[in-house]
Coordinates of C-alpha atoms and ligand atoms in Angstrom, one line a residue:
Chain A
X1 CA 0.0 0.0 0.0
X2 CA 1.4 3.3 -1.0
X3 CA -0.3 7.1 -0.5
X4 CA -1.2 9.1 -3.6
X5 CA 1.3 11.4 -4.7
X6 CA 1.5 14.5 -2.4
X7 CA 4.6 16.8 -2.5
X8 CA 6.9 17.1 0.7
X9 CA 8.4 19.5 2.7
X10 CA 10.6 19.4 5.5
X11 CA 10.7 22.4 7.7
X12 CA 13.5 23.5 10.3
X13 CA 11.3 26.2 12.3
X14 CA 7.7 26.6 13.7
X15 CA 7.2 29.7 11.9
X16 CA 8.1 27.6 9.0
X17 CA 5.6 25.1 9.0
X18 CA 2.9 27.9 10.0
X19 CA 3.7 29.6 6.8
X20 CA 3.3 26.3 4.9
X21 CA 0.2 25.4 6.3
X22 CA -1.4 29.2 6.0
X23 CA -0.5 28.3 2.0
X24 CA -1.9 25.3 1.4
X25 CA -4.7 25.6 4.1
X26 CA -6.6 21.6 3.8
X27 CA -5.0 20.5 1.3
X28 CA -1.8 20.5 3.7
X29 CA -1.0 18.0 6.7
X30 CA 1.4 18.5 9.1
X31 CA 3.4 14.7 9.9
X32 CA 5.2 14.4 13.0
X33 CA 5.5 10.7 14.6
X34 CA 3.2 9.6 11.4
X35 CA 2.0 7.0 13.1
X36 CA -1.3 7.7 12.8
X37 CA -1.3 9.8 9.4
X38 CA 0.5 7.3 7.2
X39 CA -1.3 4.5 7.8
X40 CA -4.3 6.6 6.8
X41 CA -2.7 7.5 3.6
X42 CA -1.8 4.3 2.8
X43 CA -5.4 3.2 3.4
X44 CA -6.5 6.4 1.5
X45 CA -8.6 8.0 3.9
X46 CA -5.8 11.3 4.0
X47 CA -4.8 11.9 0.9
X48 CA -3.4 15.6 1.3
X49 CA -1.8 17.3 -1.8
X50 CA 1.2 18.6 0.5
X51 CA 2.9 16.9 3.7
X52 CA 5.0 19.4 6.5
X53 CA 7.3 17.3 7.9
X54 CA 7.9 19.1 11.3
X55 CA 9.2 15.6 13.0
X56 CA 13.0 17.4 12.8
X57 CA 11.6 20.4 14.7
X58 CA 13.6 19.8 18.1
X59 CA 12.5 23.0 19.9
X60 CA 9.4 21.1 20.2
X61 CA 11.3 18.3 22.0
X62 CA 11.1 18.6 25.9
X63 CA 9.7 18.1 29.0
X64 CA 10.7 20.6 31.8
X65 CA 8.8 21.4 35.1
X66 CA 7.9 25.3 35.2
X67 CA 6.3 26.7 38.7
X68 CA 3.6 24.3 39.2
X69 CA 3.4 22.6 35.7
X70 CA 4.8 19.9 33.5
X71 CA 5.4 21.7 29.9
X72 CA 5.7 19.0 27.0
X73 CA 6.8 20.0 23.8
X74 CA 4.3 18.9 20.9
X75 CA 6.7 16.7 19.3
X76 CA 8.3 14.7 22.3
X77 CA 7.6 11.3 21.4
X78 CA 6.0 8.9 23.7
X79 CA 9.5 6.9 24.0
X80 CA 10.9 10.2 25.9
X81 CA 8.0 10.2 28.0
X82 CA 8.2 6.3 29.1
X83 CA 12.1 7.2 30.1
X84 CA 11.6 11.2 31.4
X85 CA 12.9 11.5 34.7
X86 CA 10.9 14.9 35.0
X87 CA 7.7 12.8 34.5
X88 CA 8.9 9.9 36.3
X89 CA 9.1 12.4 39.5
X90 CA 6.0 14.6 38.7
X91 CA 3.3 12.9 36.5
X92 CA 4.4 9.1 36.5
X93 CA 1.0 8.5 35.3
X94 CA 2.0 9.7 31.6
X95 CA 4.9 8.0 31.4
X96 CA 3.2 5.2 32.1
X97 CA 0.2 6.0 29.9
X98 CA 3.2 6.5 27.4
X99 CA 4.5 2.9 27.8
X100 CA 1.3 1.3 26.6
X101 CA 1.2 3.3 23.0
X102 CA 1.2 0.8 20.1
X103 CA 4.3 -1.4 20.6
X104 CA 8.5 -0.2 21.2
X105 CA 8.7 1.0 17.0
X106 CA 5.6 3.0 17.3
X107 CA 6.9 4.5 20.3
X108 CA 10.2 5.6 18.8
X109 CA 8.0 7.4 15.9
X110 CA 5.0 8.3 17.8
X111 CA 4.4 11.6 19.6
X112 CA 2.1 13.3 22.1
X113 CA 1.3 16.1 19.9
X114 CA 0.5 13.6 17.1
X115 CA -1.8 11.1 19.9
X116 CA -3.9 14.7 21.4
X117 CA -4.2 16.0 18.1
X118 CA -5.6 13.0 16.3
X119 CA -7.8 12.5 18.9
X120 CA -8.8 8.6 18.5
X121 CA -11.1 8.0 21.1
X122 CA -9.8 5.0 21.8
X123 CA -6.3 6.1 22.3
X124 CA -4.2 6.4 26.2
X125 CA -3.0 10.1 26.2
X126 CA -5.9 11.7 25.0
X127 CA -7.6 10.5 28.6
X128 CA -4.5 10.9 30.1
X129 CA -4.4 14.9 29.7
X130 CA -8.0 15.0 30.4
X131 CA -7.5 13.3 33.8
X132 CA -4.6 15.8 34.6
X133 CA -6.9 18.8 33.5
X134 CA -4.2 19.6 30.7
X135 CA -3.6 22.7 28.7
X136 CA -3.2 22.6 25.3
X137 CA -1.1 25.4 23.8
X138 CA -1.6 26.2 19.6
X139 CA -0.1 28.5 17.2
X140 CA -1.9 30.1 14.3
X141 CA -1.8 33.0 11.8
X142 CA -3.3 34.8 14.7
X143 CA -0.8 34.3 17.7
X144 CA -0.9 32.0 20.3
X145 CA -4.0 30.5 22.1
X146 CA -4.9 27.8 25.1
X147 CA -7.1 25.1 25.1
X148 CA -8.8 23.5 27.8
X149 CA -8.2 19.4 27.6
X150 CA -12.1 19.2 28.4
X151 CA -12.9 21.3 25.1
X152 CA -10.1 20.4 23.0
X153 CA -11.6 16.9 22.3
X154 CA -14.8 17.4 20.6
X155 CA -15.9 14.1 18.9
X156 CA -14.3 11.1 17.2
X157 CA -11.1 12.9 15.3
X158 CA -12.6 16.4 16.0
X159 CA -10.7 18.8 17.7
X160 CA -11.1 23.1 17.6
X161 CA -7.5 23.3 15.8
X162 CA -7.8 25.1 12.6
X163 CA -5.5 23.7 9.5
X164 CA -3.5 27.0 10.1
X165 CA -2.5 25.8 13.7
X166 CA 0.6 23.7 15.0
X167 CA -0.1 22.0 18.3
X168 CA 3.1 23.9 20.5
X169 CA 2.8 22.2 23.9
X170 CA 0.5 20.4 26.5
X171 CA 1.1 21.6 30.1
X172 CA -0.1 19.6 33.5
X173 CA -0.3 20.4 36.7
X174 CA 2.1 18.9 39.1
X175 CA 0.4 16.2 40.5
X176 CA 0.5 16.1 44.2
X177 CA 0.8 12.5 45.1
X178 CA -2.5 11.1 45.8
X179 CA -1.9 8.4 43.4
X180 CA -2.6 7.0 40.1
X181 CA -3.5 4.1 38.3
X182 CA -3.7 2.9 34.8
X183 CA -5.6 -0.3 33.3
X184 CA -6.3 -0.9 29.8
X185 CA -7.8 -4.4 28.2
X186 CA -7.1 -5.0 25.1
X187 CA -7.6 -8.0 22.9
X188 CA -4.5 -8.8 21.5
X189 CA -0.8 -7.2 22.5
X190 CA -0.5 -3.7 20.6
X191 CA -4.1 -3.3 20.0
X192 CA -6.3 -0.1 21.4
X193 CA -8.0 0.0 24.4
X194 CA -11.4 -2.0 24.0
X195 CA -11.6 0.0 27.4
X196 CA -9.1 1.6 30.0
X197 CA -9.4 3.8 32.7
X198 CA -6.5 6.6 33.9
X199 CA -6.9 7.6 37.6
X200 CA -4.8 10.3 38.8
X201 CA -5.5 11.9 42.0
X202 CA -9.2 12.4 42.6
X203 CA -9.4 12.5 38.6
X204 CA -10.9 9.4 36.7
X205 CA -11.3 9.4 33.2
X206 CA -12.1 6.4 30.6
X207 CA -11.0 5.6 27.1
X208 CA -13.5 4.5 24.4
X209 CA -16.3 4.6 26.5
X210 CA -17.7 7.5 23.8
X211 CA -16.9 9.5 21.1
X212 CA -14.0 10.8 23.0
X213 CA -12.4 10.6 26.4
X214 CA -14.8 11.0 29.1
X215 CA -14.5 11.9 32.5
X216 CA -16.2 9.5 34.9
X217 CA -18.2 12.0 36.8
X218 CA -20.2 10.5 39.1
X219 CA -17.2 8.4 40.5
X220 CA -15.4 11.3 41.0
X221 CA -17.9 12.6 43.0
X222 CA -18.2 9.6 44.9
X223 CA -14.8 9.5 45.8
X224 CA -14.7 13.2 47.0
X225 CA -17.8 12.2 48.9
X226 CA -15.5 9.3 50.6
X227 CA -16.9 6.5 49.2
X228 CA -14.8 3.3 49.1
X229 CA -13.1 2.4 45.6
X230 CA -15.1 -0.3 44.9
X231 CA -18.1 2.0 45.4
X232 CA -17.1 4.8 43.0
X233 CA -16.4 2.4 40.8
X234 CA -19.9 1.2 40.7
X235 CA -20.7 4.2 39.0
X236 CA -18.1 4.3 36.3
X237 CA -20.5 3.3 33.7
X238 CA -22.8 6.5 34.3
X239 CA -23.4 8.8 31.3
X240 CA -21.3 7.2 28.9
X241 CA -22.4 5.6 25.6
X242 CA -19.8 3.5 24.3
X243 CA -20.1 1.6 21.1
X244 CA -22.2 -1.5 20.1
X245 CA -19.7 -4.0 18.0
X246 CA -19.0 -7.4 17.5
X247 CA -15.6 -7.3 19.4
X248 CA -17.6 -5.6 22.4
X249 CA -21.1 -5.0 23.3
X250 CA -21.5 -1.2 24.8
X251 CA -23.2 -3.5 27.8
X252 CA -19.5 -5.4 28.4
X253 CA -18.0 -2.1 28.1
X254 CA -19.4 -0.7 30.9
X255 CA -18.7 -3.3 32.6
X256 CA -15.8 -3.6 32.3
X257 CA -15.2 0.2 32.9
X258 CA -16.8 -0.6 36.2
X259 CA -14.2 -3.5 36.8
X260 CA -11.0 -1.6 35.6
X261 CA -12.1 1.4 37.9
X262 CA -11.8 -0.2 40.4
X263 CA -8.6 -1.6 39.8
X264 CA -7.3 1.8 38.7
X265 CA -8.5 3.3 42.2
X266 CA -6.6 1.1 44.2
X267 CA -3.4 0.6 42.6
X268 CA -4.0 4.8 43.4
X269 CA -4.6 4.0 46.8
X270 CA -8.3 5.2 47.3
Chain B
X1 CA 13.1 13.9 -4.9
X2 CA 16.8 12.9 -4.3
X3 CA 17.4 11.6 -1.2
X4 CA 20.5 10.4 0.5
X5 CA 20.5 7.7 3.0
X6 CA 23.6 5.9 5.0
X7 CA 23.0 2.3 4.7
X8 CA 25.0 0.3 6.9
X9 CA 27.4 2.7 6.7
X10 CA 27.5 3.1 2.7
X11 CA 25.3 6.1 1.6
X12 CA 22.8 5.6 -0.8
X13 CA 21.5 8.0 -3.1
X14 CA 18.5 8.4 -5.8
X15 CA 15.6 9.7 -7.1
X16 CA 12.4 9.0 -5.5
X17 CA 8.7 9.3 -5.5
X18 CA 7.7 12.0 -2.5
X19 CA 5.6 9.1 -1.5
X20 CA 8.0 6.3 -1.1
X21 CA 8.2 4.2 1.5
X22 CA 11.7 3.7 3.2
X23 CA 11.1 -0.1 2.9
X24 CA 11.0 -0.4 -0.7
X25 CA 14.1 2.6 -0.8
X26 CA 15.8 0.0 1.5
X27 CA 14.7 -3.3 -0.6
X28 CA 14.7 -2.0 -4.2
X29 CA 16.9 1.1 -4.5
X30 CA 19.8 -0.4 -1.6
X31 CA 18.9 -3.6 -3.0
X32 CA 18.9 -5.2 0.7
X33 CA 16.0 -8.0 1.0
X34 CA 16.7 -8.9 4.5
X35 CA 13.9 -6.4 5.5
X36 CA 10.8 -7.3 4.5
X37 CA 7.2 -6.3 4.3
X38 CA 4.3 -8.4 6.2
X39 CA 1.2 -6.9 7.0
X40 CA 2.1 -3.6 5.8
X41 CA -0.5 -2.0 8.3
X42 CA 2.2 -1.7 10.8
X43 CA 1.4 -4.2 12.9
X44 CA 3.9 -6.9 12.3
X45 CA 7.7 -5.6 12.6
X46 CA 8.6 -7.5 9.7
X47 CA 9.8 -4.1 8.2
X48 CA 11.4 -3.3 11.4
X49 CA 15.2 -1.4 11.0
X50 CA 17.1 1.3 12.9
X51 CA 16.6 4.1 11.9
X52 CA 19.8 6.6 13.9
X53 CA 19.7 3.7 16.3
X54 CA 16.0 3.3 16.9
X55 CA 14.1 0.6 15.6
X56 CA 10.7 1.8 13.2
X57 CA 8.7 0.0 11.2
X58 CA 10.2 1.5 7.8
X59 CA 6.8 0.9 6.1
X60 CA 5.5 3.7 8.0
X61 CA 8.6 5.5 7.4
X62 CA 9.1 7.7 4.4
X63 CA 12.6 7.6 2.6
X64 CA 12.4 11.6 2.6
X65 CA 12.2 11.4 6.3
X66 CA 15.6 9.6 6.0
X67 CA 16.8 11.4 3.8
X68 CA 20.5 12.8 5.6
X69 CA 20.0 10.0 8.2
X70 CA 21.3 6.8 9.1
X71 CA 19.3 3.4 8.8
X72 CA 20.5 -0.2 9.9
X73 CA 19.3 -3.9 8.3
X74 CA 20.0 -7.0 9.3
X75 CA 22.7 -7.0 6.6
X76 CA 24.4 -4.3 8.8
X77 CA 24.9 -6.2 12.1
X78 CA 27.9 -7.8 12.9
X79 CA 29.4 -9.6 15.9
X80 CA 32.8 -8.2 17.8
X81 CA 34.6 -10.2 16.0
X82 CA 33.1 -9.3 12.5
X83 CA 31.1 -12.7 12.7
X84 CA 27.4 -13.2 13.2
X85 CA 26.1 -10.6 15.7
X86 CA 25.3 -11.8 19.2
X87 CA 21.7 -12.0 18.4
X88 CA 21.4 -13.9 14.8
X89 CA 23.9 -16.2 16.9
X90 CA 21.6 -16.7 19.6
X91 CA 18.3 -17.3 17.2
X92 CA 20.2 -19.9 15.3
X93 CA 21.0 -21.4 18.6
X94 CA 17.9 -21.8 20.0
X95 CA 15.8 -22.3 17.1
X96 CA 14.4 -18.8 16.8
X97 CA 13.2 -19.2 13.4
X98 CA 11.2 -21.5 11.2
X99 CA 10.7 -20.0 7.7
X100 CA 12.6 -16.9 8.8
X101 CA 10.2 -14.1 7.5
X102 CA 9.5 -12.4 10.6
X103 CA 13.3 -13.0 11.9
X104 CA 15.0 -9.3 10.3
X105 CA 12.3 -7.1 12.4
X106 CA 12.5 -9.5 15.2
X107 CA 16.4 -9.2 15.5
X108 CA 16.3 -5.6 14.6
X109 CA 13.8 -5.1 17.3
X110 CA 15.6 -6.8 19.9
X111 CA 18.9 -5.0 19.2
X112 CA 16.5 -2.0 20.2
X113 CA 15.5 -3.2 23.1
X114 CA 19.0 -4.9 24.3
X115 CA 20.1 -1.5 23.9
X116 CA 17.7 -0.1 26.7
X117 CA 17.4 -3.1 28.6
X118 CA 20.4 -5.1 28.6
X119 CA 19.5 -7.9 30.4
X120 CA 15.8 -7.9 30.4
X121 CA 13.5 -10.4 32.4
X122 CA 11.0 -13.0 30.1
X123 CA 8.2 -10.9 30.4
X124 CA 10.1 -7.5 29.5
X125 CA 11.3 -9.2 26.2
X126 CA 7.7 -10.6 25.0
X127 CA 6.6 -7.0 26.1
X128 CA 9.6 -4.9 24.0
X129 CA 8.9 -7.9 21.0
X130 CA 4.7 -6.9 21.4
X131 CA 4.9 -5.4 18.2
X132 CA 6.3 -7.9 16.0
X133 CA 4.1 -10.9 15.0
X134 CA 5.5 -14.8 14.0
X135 CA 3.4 -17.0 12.0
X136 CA 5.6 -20.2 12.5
X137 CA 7.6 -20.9 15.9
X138 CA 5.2 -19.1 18.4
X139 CA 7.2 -17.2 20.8
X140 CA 8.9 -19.1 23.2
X141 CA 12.8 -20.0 21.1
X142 CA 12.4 -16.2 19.9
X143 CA 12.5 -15.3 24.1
X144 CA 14.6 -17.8 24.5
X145 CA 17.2 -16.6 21.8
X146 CA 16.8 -12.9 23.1
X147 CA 17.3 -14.0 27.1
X148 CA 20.9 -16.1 25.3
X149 CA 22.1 -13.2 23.8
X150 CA 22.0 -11.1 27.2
X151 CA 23.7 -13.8 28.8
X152 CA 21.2 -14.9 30.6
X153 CA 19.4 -18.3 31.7
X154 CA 17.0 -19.3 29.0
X155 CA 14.2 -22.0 29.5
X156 CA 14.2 -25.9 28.1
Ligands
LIG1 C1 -0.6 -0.5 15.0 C2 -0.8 0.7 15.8 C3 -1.2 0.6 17.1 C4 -1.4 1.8 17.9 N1 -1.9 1.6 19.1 C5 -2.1 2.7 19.9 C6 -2.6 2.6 21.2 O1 -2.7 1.5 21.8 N2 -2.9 3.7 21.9 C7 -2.7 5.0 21.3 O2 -3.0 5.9 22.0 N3 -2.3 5.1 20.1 C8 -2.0 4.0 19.3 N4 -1.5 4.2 18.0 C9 -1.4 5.6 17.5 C10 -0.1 6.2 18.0 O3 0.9 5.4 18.0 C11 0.4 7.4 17.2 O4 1.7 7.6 17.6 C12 -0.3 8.7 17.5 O5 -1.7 8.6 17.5 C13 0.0 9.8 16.5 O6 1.1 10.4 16.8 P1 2.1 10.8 15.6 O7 3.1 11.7 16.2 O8 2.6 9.6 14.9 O9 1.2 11.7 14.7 P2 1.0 11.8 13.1 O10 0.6 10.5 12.6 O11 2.2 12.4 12.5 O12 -0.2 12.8 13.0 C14 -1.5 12.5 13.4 C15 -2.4 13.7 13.2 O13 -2.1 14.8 14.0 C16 -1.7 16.0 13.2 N5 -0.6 16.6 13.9 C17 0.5 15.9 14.4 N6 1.3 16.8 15.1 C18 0.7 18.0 15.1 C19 0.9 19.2 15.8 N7 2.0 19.4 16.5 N8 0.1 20.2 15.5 C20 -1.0 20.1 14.8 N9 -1.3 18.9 14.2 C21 -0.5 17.9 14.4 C22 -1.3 15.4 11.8 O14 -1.5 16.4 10.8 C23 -2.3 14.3 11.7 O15 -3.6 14.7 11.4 C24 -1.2 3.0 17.3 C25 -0.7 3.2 16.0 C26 -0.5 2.0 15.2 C27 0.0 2.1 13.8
LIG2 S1 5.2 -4.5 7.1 FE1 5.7 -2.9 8.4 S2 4.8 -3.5 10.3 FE2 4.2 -5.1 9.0
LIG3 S1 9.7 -17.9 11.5 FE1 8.2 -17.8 10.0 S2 7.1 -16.0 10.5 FE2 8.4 -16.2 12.1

């Protein structure tokens, strides 16, 4: 399988790739990890006339702790993040959200920007950021703006970024040590979640259980009411519509979100 | 475009398509067939080579992302002593390979993960190999060859 013919450019600045993709507008895609993008263009579902490589764009490249947040360059890929020792010390719940991307090669490729901005609903970071109440930091023709995790991820692949805008950076609040826990079931070794569950303080959120990721509300409230992790967990399933498929009924879904809630909370601690 | 890509160490230059993918650069321009293309969905490491010392899957690579870089293959590896390289020892040893297809990206990967994990438990090697299927042997000689080469214990 090969793409249809598109032209390519590789960029060396942000500014750069800004002033490609305010010329080409949607006929352009920006590829960093291309993970995600080449395998749809292979497949023909993206078939863009021109492709910005900003992969090379090391300024995007970092993870640093600033006052009371974890900053994460667009473009760090989620190798770095497994092996950050920033991370490891202040959000080990991405790092280990990070681990459990697609397989090691993936990994290498892959890249947190890429994962938030493709906005798979049944991919790890996505709910991983939305648990940590993340910040997600874009630049456009117009300057610079912040996005909220809970509105960047609208629906299935949908996400408020224009085709003039380069994801910068994601920024987290330091956590403050009330634990976290991560399950995911999948059917097979380097598959997607058929479900999975990111816990990280008094934060739950779950993957696939929707259209995107979705905070488990009632569990949280549960838990700051003092309930016991098994009953929080009870309520996992509330609100959420997940699909209906052969692989999974949305009935075993919840159920199983109930099941890996509950898991997730106590590896936390709750 | 023209692209220009160190091969196991010799550079290789030529015309391409934009849209090329570094595994058929590597197998039809470099003219090395060690590396070879299963599923081509990524999903089963037969395409698997370094690329500046990191294993990818080169299907879901393009050779103008390479271009200026440096890729490995299997044909690249050698031992200490310019013989086989600890690893393709350690597969024939244990019987790591039936029909051999998957065995480039399974090597490959394991170099990879060798390198960040030098002596790895069982589980951490079927864990770093997640991403590279075998239709023959199952799973256990390929462990087994990996746990030899870090000289450690493997399992009868
Ligand atoms: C076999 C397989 C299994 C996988 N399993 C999982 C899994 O279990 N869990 C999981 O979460 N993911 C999984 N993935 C996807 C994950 O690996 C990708 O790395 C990730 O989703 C995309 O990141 P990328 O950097 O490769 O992005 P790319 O593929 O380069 O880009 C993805 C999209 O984001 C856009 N984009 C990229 N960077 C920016 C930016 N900075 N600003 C604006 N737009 C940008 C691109 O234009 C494109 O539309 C899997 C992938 C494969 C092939
Ligand atoms: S051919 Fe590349 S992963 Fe299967
Ligand atoms: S030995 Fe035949 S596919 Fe692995």
């Amino acid at each position: 399988m090969i793409p249809a013919a598109f032209t390519y450019r590789r960029v060396s600045s942000v500014d750069e790739a800004l002033a490609a993709v305010a010329e080409h507008g949607d006929d352009a895609k920006l590829l960093a990890g291309g993970q995600s993008l080449l395998p749809l263009m292979k497949l023909r579902f993206a078939v863009p006339e021109v492709v910005v490589d900003i992969a090379p764009l090391d300024e995007l490249r970092y993870v640093r702790a600033e006052g009371g947040e974890i900053v994460i360059g667009a473009l760090t890929r989620h190798h770095d993040l497994h092996h950050d020792p920033v991370l490891a010390e202040h959000a080990p719940v991405l790092a280990r959200v990070a681990a459990s991307v697609g397989d090691q090669q993936i990994r290498h490729r892959g890249t947190i920007g890429g994962s938030l901005v493709h906005a798979d609903p049944a991919a790890d970071l996505p709910a991983a950021i939305l648990a940590l109440d993340g910040v997600l930091v874009a630049r456009g023709p117009a300057g610079e703006r912040r996005i909220r995790a809970a509105e960047f991820f609208q629906g299935p692949f949908e996400t408020p970024l224009a085709a003039e805008e380069l994801l910068t950076e994601v920024r987290v609040p330091v956590q403050d040590g009330t634990g976290w826990g991560f399950e995911k079931f999948t059917r097979r070794a380097l598959d997607w979640a058929i479900v999975g569950v990111v816990v990280a303080g008094g934060a739950v959120s779950l993957i696939n259980m929707g259209g995107t990721p979705l905070r488990a509300s009632a569990t949280e409230a549960a838990l700051a009411a003092g309930a016991s992790a098994a009953e929080a967990a009870a309520l996992a399933a509330e609100g959420t519509s997940p699909a209906d498929e052969a692989h999974a009924t949305a009935e075993y879904r919840q159920h199983l979100a109930r099941v890996l809630t509950e898991r997730a909370l106590v590896a936390a601690g709750r | 475009m023209k692209v220009s890509i160190e091969i196991n160490g010799r550079t290789v230059t030529g015309e391409v398509e934009d849209r090329t993918l570094l595994v058929h650069f590597v197998r039809e321009r470099a003219g090395l067939t060690a590396t070879n293309v299963g599923c081509d969905t990524t999903s089963c490491g037969a395409c698997t080579v370094l690329l500046d010392g990191e294993s990818v899957k080169s299907c879901t690579v393009l050779a103008a992302q390479a271009d200026g870089h440096a890729v490995t293959t299997l044909e690249g590896l050698r031992g200490e002593d310019g013989g086989l390289h600890p690893l393709q020892r350690a597969f024939r040893e244990e019987h790591g390979l039936q029909c051999g297809f998957c065995t480039p990206g399974m090597i490959m990967a394991a170099v990879s993960l060798l390198e960040h994990n030098p002596k790895p438990t069982r589980h951490e090697v079927r864990d770093g190999l997640e991403g590279n299927l075998c239709r023959c042997t199952g799973y256990h000689n390929i462990v087994n060859a990996v746990m030899n080469a870090s000289g450690q214990e493997v399992q009868r």
